[in-house]
Amino acid sequence: MASKDKKKKQPLGGGGGGGDGGGGGGLSGGKSGGGGESAALPGFLRVTASGAVSVAIHAKPGSKQAAVMSLTGDAVGVAIDAPAREGEANAAILEFMADVLGVRKRQVSLQIGSRSREKVVLVEGVSAQEALSSLQRAMGTRE
């Protein structure tokens, strides 16, 4: 039984064999043998079993303008120009992330964190490397 527990934890290390569909099974490219996915990704980006990209975000609502503020190992710091009430900041984050990543709003959804500053956004139609490049560009335009 101990070996089953170890197998469930292995995908976070980049092994890519777990059947739970989330987490980090595809961090190092795993099943999707697509081009640039083989490079190690930062901790805030994950590839799901379906090929979508999840982005961990630390939201900073109530800012003067929306911007990517930081790209740390754990989360993308995103300043949002909407207050943290009645879902306004969540809607603004989804719209901002769609704009930054170059996808339609319907391709971006809030997976975790509707009432928290720590959020996970799921993005369809973009690779992890494309998402990383777009986030880095957005960070660079701020400076």
PDB file of N, CA, C and O in Angstrom, residues 71-133:
ATOM      1  N   LEU A  71       6.781  37.542 -11.099  1.00  0.00           N
ATOM      2  CA  LEU A  71       6.748  36.142 -11.509  1.00  0.00           C
ATOM      3  C   LEU A  71       7.637  35.373 -10.543  1.00  0.00           C
ATOM      4  O   LEU A  71       8.826  35.203 -10.771  1.00  0.00           O
ATOM      5  N   THR A  72       7.072  34.954  -9.424  1.00  0.00           N
ATOM      6  CA  THR A  72       7.844  34.214  -8.428  1.00  0.00           C
ATOM      7  C   THR A  72       7.657  32.725  -8.657  1.00  0.00           C
ATOM      8  O   THR A  72       6.860  32.312  -9.493  1.00  0.00           O
ATOM      9  N   GLY A  73       8.354  31.919  -7.897  1.00  0.00           N
ATOM     10  CA  GLY A  73       8.240  30.474  -8.045  1.00  0.00           C
ATOM     11  C   GLY A  73       6.862  29.937  -7.737  1.00  0.00           C
ATOM     12  O   GLY A  73       6.429  28.963  -8.323  1.00  0.00           O
ATOM     13  N   ASP A  74       6.138  30.581  -6.820  1.00  0.00           N
ATOM     14  CA  ASP A  74       4.848  30.063  -6.384  1.00  0.00           C
ATOM     15  C   ASP A  74       3.654  30.639  -7.124  1.00  0.00           C
ATOM     16  O   ASP A  74       2.652  29.969  -7.289  1.00  0.00           O
ATOM     17  N   ALA A  75       3.725  31.901  -7.524  1.00  0.00           N
ATOM     18  CA  ALA A  75       2.554  32.548  -8.109  1.00  0.00           C
ATOM     19  C   ALA A  75       2.940  33.753  -8.946  1.00  0.00           C
ATOM     20  O   ALA A  75       3.996  34.350  -8.756  1.00  0.00           O
ATOM     21  N   VAL A  76       2.042  34.094  -9.854  1.00  0.00           N
ATOM     22  CA  VAL A  76       2.176  35.306 -10.641  1.00  0.00           C
ATOM     23  C   VAL A  76       1.477  36.407  -9.853  1.00  0.00           C
ATOM     24  O   VAL A  76       0.299  36.279  -9.517  1.00  0.00           O
ATOM     25  N   GLY A  77       2.180  37.463  -9.527  1.00  0.00           N
ATOM     26  CA  GLY A  77       1.569  38.593  -8.838  1.00  0.00           C
ATOM     27  C   GLY A  77       0.840  39.458  -9.852  1.00  0.00           C
ATOM     28  O   GLY A  77       1.444  39.966 -10.791  1.00  0.00           O
ATOM     29  N   VAL A  78      -0.479  39.582  -9.681  1.00  0.00           N
ATOM     30  CA  VAL A  78      -1.287  40.346 -10.621  1.00  0.00           C
ATOM     31  C   VAL A  78      -2.031  41.451  -9.876  1.00  0.00           C
ATOM     32  O   VAL A  78      -2.820  41.181  -8.974  1.00  0.00           O
ATOM     33  N   ALA A  79      -1.741  42.692 -10.259  1.00  0.00           N
ATOM     34  CA  ALA A  79      -2.479  43.837  -9.716  1.00  0.00           C
ATOM     35  C   ALA A  79      -3.723  44.010 -10.572  1.00  0.00           C
ATOM     36  O   ALA A  79      -3.661  43.951 -11.801  1.00  0.00           O
ATOM     37  N   ILE A  80      -4.859  44.205  -9.928  1.00  0.00           N
ATOM     38  CA  ILE A  80      -6.131  44.323 -10.639  1.00  0.00           C
ATOM     39  C   ILE A  80      -6.805  45.632 -10.274  1.00  0.00           C
ATOM     40  O   ILE A  80      -6.875  46.003  -9.103  1.00  0.00           O
ATOM     41  N   ASP A  81      -7.319  46.309 -11.300  1.00  0.00           N
ATOM     42  CA  ASP A  81      -7.958  47.604 -11.107  1.00  0.00           C
ATOM     43  C   ASP A  81      -9.451  47.473 -10.832  1.00  0.00           C
ATOM     44  O   ASP A  81     -10.266  48.204 -11.378  1.00  0.00           O
ATOM     45  N   ALA A  82      -9.804  46.529  -9.982  1.00  0.00           N
ATOM     46  CA  ALA A  82     -11.190  46.328  -9.563  1.00  0.00           C
ATOM     47  C   ALA A  82     -11.191  45.988  -8.083  1.00  0.00           C
ATOM     48  O   ALA A  82     -10.251  45.380  -7.583  1.00  0.00           O
ATOM     49  N   PRO A  83     -12.249  46.376  -7.371  1.00  0.00           N
ATOM     50  CA  PRO A  83     -12.313  46.062  -5.942  1.00  0.00           C
ATOM     51  C   PRO A  83     -12.602  44.584  -5.696  1.00  0.00           C
ATOM     52  O   PRO A  83     -13.171  43.899  -6.558  1.00  0.00           O
ATOM     53  N   ALA A  84     -12.217  44.100  -4.524  1.00  0.00           N
ATOM     54  CA  ALA A  84     -12.436  42.704  -4.154  1.00  0.00           C
ATOM     55  C   ALA A  84     -13.817  42.547  -3.517  1.00  0.00           C
ATOM     56  O   ALA A  84     -13.947  42.247  -2.342  1.00  0.00           O
ATOM     57  N   ARG A  85     -14.854  42.763  -4.303  1.00  0.00           N
ATOM     58  CA  ARG A  85     -16.213  42.581  -3.791  1.00  0.00           C
ATOM     59  C   ARG A  85     -17.121  42.083  -4.910  1.00  0.00           C
ATOM     60  O   ARG A  85     -16.961  42.453  -6.067  1.00  0.00           O
ATOM     61  N   GLU A  86     -18.026  41.223  -4.546  1.00  0.00           N
ATOM     62  CA  GLU A  86     -19.049  40.698  -5.446  1.00  0.00           C
ATOM     63  C   GLU A  86     -18.487  40.171  -6.762  1.00  0.00           C
ATOM     64  O   GLU A  86     -19.093  40.336  -7.818  1.00  0.00           O
ATOM     65  N   GLY A  87     -17.319  39.579  -6.726  1.00  0.00           N
ATOM     66  CA  GLY A  87     -16.742  38.958  -7.916  1.00  0.00           C
ATOM     67  C   GLY A  87     -16.148  39.908  -8.940  1.00  0.00           C
ATOM     68  O   GLY A  87     -15.729  39.479 -10.014  1.00  0.00           O
ATOM     69  N   GLU A  88     -16.085  41.200  -8.626  1.00  0.00           N
ATOM     70  CA  GLU A  88     -15.542  42.167  -9.592  1.00  0.00           C
ATOM     71  C   GLU A  88     -14.075  41.895  -9.901  1.00  0.00           C
ATOM     72  O   GLU A  88     -13.657  41.941 -11.060  1.00  0.00           O
ATOM     73  N   ALA A  89     -13.289  41.629  -8.871  1.00  0.00           N
ATOM     74  CA  ALA A  89     -11.860  41.366  -9.088  1.00  0.00           C
ATOM     75  C   ALA A  89     -11.658  40.060  -9.861  1.00  0.00           C
ATOM     76  O   ALA A  89     -10.794  39.984 -10.733  1.00  0.00           O
ATOM     77  N   ASN A  90     -12.466  39.047  -9.573  1.00  0.00           N
ATOM     78  CA  ASN A  90     -12.344  37.780 -10.298  1.00  0.00           C
ATOM     79  C   ASN A  90     -12.613  37.977 -11.784  1.00  0.00           C
ATOM     80  O   ASN A  90     -11.873  37.485 -12.630  1.00  0.00           O
ATOM     81  N   ALA A  91     -13.670  38.697 -12.123  1.00  0.00           N
ATOM     82  CA  ALA A  91     -13.997  38.955 -13.523  1.00  0.00           C
ATOM     83  C   ALA A  91     -12.877  39.746 -14.190  1.00  0.00           C
ATOM     84  O   ALA A  91     -12.493  39.471 -15.334  1.00  0.00           O
ATOM     85  N   ALA A  92     -12.329  40.719 -13.472  1.00  0.00           N
ATOM     86  CA  ALA A  92     -11.244  41.540 -14.023  1.00  0.00           C
ATOM     87  C   ALA A  92      -9.980  40.707 -14.240  1.00  0.00           C
ATOM     88  O   ALA A  92      -9.277  40.890 -15.236  1.00  0.00           O
ATOM     89  N   ILE A  93      -9.690  39.784 -13.332  1.00  0.00           N
ATOM     90  CA  ILE A  93      -8.517  38.914 -13.483  1.00  0.00           C
ATOM     91  C   ILE A  93      -8.665  38.045 -14.722  1.00  0.00           C
ATOM     92  O   ILE A  93      -7.730  37.914 -15.517  1.00  0.00           O
ATOM     93  N   LEU A  94      -9.839  37.456 -14.903  1.00  0.00           N
ATOM     94  CA  LEU A  94     -10.052  36.587 -16.062  1.00  0.00           C
ATOM     95  C   LEU A  94      -9.919  37.365 -17.365  1.00  0.00           C
ATOM     96  O   LEU A  94      -9.286  36.901 -18.318  1.00  0.00           O
ATOM     97  N   GLU A  95     -10.476  38.557 -17.401  1.00  0.00           N
ATOM     98  CA  GLU A  95     -10.378  39.392 -18.600  1.00  0.00           C
ATOM     99  C   GLU A  95      -8.925  39.812 -18.857  1.00  0.00           C
ATOM    100  O   GLU A  95      -8.431  39.760 -19.987  1.00  0.00           O
ATOM    101  N   PHE A  96      -8.228  40.205 -17.802  1.00  0.00           N
ATOM    102  CA  PHE A  96      -6.834  40.625 -17.931  1.00  0.00           C
ATOM    103  C   PHE A  96      -5.950  39.466 -18.396  1.00  0.00           C
ATOM    104  O   PHE A  96      -5.121  39.621 -19.292  1.00  0.00           O
ATOM    105  N   MET A  97      -6.135  38.290 -17.796  1.00  0.00           N
ATOM    106  CA  MET A  97      -5.318  37.138 -18.173  1.00  0.00           C
ATOM    107  C   MET A  97      -5.583  36.726 -19.623  1.00  0.00           C
ATOM    108  O   MET A  97      -4.657  36.356 -20.341  1.00  0.00           O
ATOM    109  N   ALA A  98      -6.823  36.793 -20.064  1.00  0.00           N
ATOM    110  CA  ALA A  98      -7.134  36.481 -21.464  1.00  0.00           C
ATOM    111  C   ALA A  98      -6.406  37.448 -22.392  1.00  0.00           C
ATOM    112  O   ALA A  98      -5.823  37.037 -23.411  1.00  0.00           O
ATOM    113  N   ASP A  99      -6.384  38.713 -22.015  1.00  0.00           N
ATOM    114  CA  ASP A  99      -5.702  39.723 -22.821  1.00  0.00           C
ATOM    115  C   ASP A  99      -4.188  39.475 -22.852  1.00  0.00           C
ATOM    116  O   ASP A  99      -3.569  39.483 -23.913  1.00  0.00           O
ATOM    117  N   VAL A 100      -3.603  39.234 -21.698  1.00  0.00           N
ATOM    118  CA  VAL A 100      -2.152  39.004 -21.603  1.00  0.00           C
ATOM    119  C   VAL A 100      -1.739  37.754 -22.374  1.00  0.00           C
ATOM    120  O   VAL A 100      -0.720  37.751 -23.073  1.00  0.00           O
ATOM    121  N   LEU A 101      -2.541  36.692 -22.267  1.00  0.00           N
ATOM    122  CA  LEU A 101      -2.177  35.424 -22.882  1.00  0.00           C
ATOM    123  C   LEU A 101      -2.640  35.295 -24.333  1.00  0.00           C
ATOM    124  O   LEU A 101      -2.329  34.310 -25.000  1.00  0.00           O
ATOM    125  N   GLY A 102      -3.380  36.280 -24.810  1.00  0.00           N
ATOM    126  CA  GLY A 102      -3.794  36.280 -26.207  1.00  0.00           C
ATOM    127  C   GLY A 102      -4.850  35.248 -26.552  1.00  0.00           C
ATOM    128  O   GLY A 102      -4.849  34.693 -27.650  1.00  0.00           O
ATOM    129  N   VAL A 103      -5.745  34.972 -25.616  1.00  0.00           N
ATOM    130  CA  VAL A 103      -6.841  34.030 -25.863  1.00  0.00           C
ATOM    131  C   VAL A 103      -8.172  34.740 -25.615  1.00  0.00           C
ATOM    132  O   VAL A 103      -8.211  35.854 -25.097  1.00  0.00           O
ATOM    133  N   ARG A 104      -9.262  34.084 -25.986  1.00  0.00           N
ATOM    134  CA  ARG A 104     -10.595  34.639 -25.747  1.00  0.00           C
ATOM    135  C   ARG A 104     -10.965  34.483 -24.284  1.00  0.00           C
ATOM    136  O   ARG A 104     -10.495  33.571 -23.609  1.00  0.00           O
ATOM    137  N   LYS A 105     -11.844  35.359 -23.817  1.00  0.00           N
ATOM    138  CA  LYS A 105     -12.262  35.310 -22.414  1.00  0.00           C
ATOM    139  C   LYS A 105     -12.871  33.964 -22.040  1.00  0.00           C
ATOM    140  O   LYS A 105     -12.679  33.486 -20.930  1.00  0.00           O
ATOM    141  N   ARG A 106     -13.575  33.349 -22.970  1.00  0.00           N
ATOM    142  CA  ARG A 106     -14.216  32.060 -22.667  1.00  0.00           C
ATOM    143  C   ARG A 106     -13.201  30.936 -22.484  1.00  0.00           C
ATOM    144  O   ARG A 106     -13.541  29.863 -21.991  1.00  0.00           O
ATOM    145  N   GLN A 107     -11.953  31.147 -22.878  1.00  0.00           N
ATOM    146  CA  GLN A 107     -10.906  30.136 -22.722  1.00  0.00           C
ATOM    147  C   GLN A 107     -10.196  30.238 -21.371  1.00  0.00           C
ATOM    148  O   GLN A 107      -9.303  29.445 -21.084  1.00  0.00           O
ATOM    149  N   VAL A 108     -10.606  31.197 -20.564  1.00  0.00           N
ATOM    150  CA  VAL A 108      -9.990  31.409 -19.255  1.00  0.00           C
ATOM    151  C   VAL A 108     -11.070  31.257 -18.187  1.00  0.00           C
ATOM    152  O   VAL A 108     -12.125  31.874 -18.275  1.00  0.00           O
ATOM    153  N   SER A 109     -10.789  30.416 -17.189  1.00  0.00           N
ATOM    154  CA  SER A 109     -11.763  30.218 -16.119  1.00  0.00           C
ATOM    155  C   SER A 109     -11.065  30.155 -14.767  1.00  0.00           C
ATOM    156  O   SER A 109      -9.891  29.786 -14.675  1.00  0.00           O
ATOM    157  N   LEU A 110     -11.805  30.515 -13.747  1.00  0.00           N
ATOM    158  CA  LEU A 110     -11.279  30.463 -12.384  1.00  0.00           C
ATOM    159  C   LEU A 110     -11.474  29.056 -11.854  1.00  0.00           C
ATOM    160  O   LEU A 110     -12.595  28.578 -11.723  1.00  0.00           O
ATOM    161  N   GLN A 111     -10.388  28.380 -11.564  1.00  0.00           N
ATOM    162  CA  GLN A 111     -10.438  26.996 -11.101  1.00  0.00           C
ATOM    163  C   GLN A 111     -10.530  26.937  -9.581  1.00  0.00           C
ATOM    164  O   GLN A 111     -11.296  26.160  -9.037  1.00  0.00           O
ATOM    165  N   ILE A 112      -9.726  27.749  -8.902  1.00  0.00           N
ATOM    166  CA  ILE A 112      -9.666  27.753  -7.434  1.00  0.00           C
ATOM    167  C   ILE A 112      -9.516  29.196  -6.959  1.00  0.00           C
ATOM    168  O   ILE A 112      -8.826  29.990  -7.594  1.00  0.00           O
ATOM    169  N   GLY A 113     -10.155  29.531  -5.828  1.00  0.00           N
ATOM    170  CA  GLY A 113      -9.881  30.793  -5.167  1.00  0.00           C
ATOM    171  C   GLY A 113     -10.859  31.914  -5.407  1.00  0.00           C
ATOM    172  O   GLY A 113     -10.466  33.073  -5.429  1.00  0.00           O
ATOM    173  N   SER A 114     -12.128  31.620  -5.549  1.00  0.00           N
ATOM    174  CA  SER A 114     -13.094  32.680  -5.838  1.00  0.00           C
ATOM    175  C   SER A 114     -13.200  33.705  -4.705  1.00  0.00           C
ATOM    176  O   SER A 114     -13.573  34.845  -4.945  1.00  0.00           O
ATOM    177  N   ARG A 115     -12.840  33.322  -3.489  1.00  0.00           N
ATOM    178  CA  ARG A 115     -12.926  34.242  -2.352  1.00  0.00           C
ATOM    179  C   ARG A 115     -11.579  34.463  -1.678  1.00  0.00           C
ATOM    180  O   ARG A 115     -11.504  34.813  -0.509  1.00  0.00           O
ATOM    181  N   SER A 116     -10.516  34.240  -2.420  1.00  0.00           N
ATOM    182  CA  SER A 116      -9.175  34.349  -1.865  1.00  0.00           C
ATOM    183  C   SER A 116      -8.292  35.143  -2.814  1.00  0.00           C
ATOM    184  O   SER A 116      -8.574  35.251  -4.002  1.00  0.00           O
ATOM    185  N   ARG A 117      -7.210  35.677  -2.291  1.00  0.00           N
ATOM    186  CA  ARG A 117      -6.228  36.333  -3.160  1.00  0.00           C
ATOM    187  C   ARG A 117      -5.384  35.317  -3.899  1.00  0.00           C
ATOM    188  O   ARG A 117      -4.811  35.617  -4.936  1.00  0.00           O
ATOM    189  N   GLU A 118      -5.295  34.112  -3.336  1.00  0.00           N
ATOM    190  CA  GLU A 118      -4.564  33.032  -3.986  1.00  0.00           C
ATOM    191  C   GLU A 118      -5.531  32.302  -4.918  1.00  0.00           C
ATOM    192  O   GLU A 118      -6.503  31.722  -4.467  1.00  0.00           O
ATOM    193  N   LYS A 119      -5.274  32.351  -6.213  1.00  0.00           N
ATOM    194  CA  LYS A 119      -6.184  31.804  -7.199  1.00  0.00           C
ATOM    195  C   LYS A 119      -5.447  30.897  -8.164  1.00  0.00           C
ATOM    196  O   LYS A 119      -4.240  30.995  -8.327  1.00  0.00           O
ATOM    197  N   VAL A 120      -6.180  30.037  -8.826  1.00  0.00           N
ATOM    198  CA  VAL A 120      -5.651  29.239  -9.923  1.00  0.00           C
ATOM    199  C   VAL A 120      -6.589  29.450 -11.102  1.00  0.00           C
ATOM    200  O   VAL A 120      -7.794  29.228 -11.009  1.00  0.00           O
ATOM    201  N   VAL A 121      -6.015  29.904 -12.204  1.00  0.00           N
ATOM    202  CA  VAL A 121      -6.767  30.173 -13.419  1.00  0.00           C
ATOM    203  C   VAL A 121      -6.408  29.096 -14.436  1.00  0.00           C
ATOM    204  O   VAL A 121      -5.237  28.776 -14.631  1.00  0.00           O
ATOM    205  N   LEU A 122      -7.424  28.541 -15.089  1.00  0.00           N
ATOM    206  CA  LEU A 122      -7.231  27.524 -16.114  1.00  0.00           C
ATOM    207  C   LEU A 122      -7.355  28.183 -17.482  1.00  0.00           C
ATOM    208  O   LEU A 122      -8.322  28.895 -17.751  1.00  0.00           O
ATOM    209  N   VAL A 123      -6.360  27.956 -18.342  1.00  0.00           N
ATOM    210  CA  VAL A 123      -6.328  28.586 -19.665  1.00  0.00           C
ATOM    211  C   VAL A 123      -6.265  27.501 -20.730  1.00  0.00           C
ATOM    212  O   VAL A 123      -5.387  26.640 -20.693  1.00  0.00           O
ATOM    213  N   GLU A 124      -7.182  27.555 -21.669  1.00  0.00           N
ATOM    214  CA  GLU A 124      -7.215  26.603 -22.780  1.00  0.00           C
ATOM    215  C   GLU A 124      -6.721  27.293 -24.043  1.00  0.00           C
ATOM    216  O   GLU A 124      -6.878  28.497 -24.204  1.00  0.00           O
ATOM    217  N   GLY A 125      -6.129  26.523 -24.933  1.00  0.00           N
ATOM    218  CA  GLY A 125      -5.722  27.055 -26.229  1.00  0.00           C
ATOM    219  C   GLY A 125      -4.366  27.725 -26.253  1.00  0.00           C
ATOM    220  O   GLY A 125      -4.059  28.468 -27.182  1.00  0.00           O
ATOM    221  N   VAL A 126      -3.549  27.472 -25.244  1.00  0.00           N
ATOM    222  CA  VAL A 126      -2.204  28.035 -25.201  1.00  0.00           C
ATOM    223  C   VAL A 126      -1.284  27.007 -24.545  1.00  0.00           C
ATOM    224  O   VAL A 126      -1.706  26.268 -23.660  1.00  0.00           O
ATOM    225  N   SER A 127      -0.051  26.925 -25.012  1.00  0.00           N
ATOM    226  CA  SER A 127       0.902  26.001 -24.387  1.00  0.00           C
ATOM    227  C   SER A 127       1.513  26.663 -23.153  1.00  0.00           C
ATOM    228  O   SER A 127       1.447  27.884 -22.989  1.00  0.00           O
ATOM    229  N   ALA A 128       2.132  25.862 -22.320  1.00  0.00           N
ATOM    230  CA  ALA A 128       2.779  26.397 -21.121  1.00  0.00           C
ATOM    231  C   ALA A 128       3.905  27.352 -21.498  1.00  0.00           C
ATOM    232  O   ALA A 128       4.082  28.397 -20.864  1.00  0.00           O
ATOM    233  N   GLN A 129       4.670  27.028 -22.533  1.00  0.00           N
ATOM    234  CA  GLN A 129       5.767  27.905 -22.954  1.00  0.00           C
ATOM    235  C   GLN A 129       5.233  29.230 -23.506  1.00  0.00           C
ATOM    236  O   GLN A 129       5.810  30.286 -23.251  1.00  0.00           O
ATOM    237  N   GLU A 130       4.135  29.176 -24.259  1.00  0.00           N
ATOM    238  CA  GLU A 130       3.527  30.407 -24.767  1.00  0.00           C
ATOM    239  C   GLU A 130       3.014  31.267 -23.615  1.00  0.00           C
ATOM    240  O   GLU A 130       3.182  32.487 -23.617  1.00  0.00           O
ATOM    241  N   ALA A 131       2.397  30.612 -22.634  1.00  0.00           N
ATOM    242  CA  ALA A 131       1.894  31.336 -21.473  1.00  0.00           C
ATOM    243  C   ALA A 131       3.041  32.001 -20.724  1.00  0.00           C
ATOM    244  O   ALA A 131       2.951  33.175 -20.346  1.00  0.00           O
ATOM    245  N   LEU A 132       4.127  31.272 -20.512  1.00  0.00           N
ATOM    246  CA  LEU A 132       5.285  31.824 -19.812  1.00  0.00           C
ATOM    247  C   LEU A 132       5.862  33.015 -20.571  1.00  0.00           C
ATOM    248  O   LEU A 132       6.134  34.059 -19.981  1.00  0.00           O
ATOM    249  N   SER A 133       6.015  32.882 -21.872  1.00  0.00           N
ATOM    250  CA  SER A 133       6.539  33.986 -22.686  1.00  0.00           C
ATOM    251  C   SER A 133       5.641  35.207 -22.610  1.00  0.00           C
ATOM    252  O   SER A 133       6.115  36.337 -22.479  1.00  0.00           O
TER     253      SER A 133
END
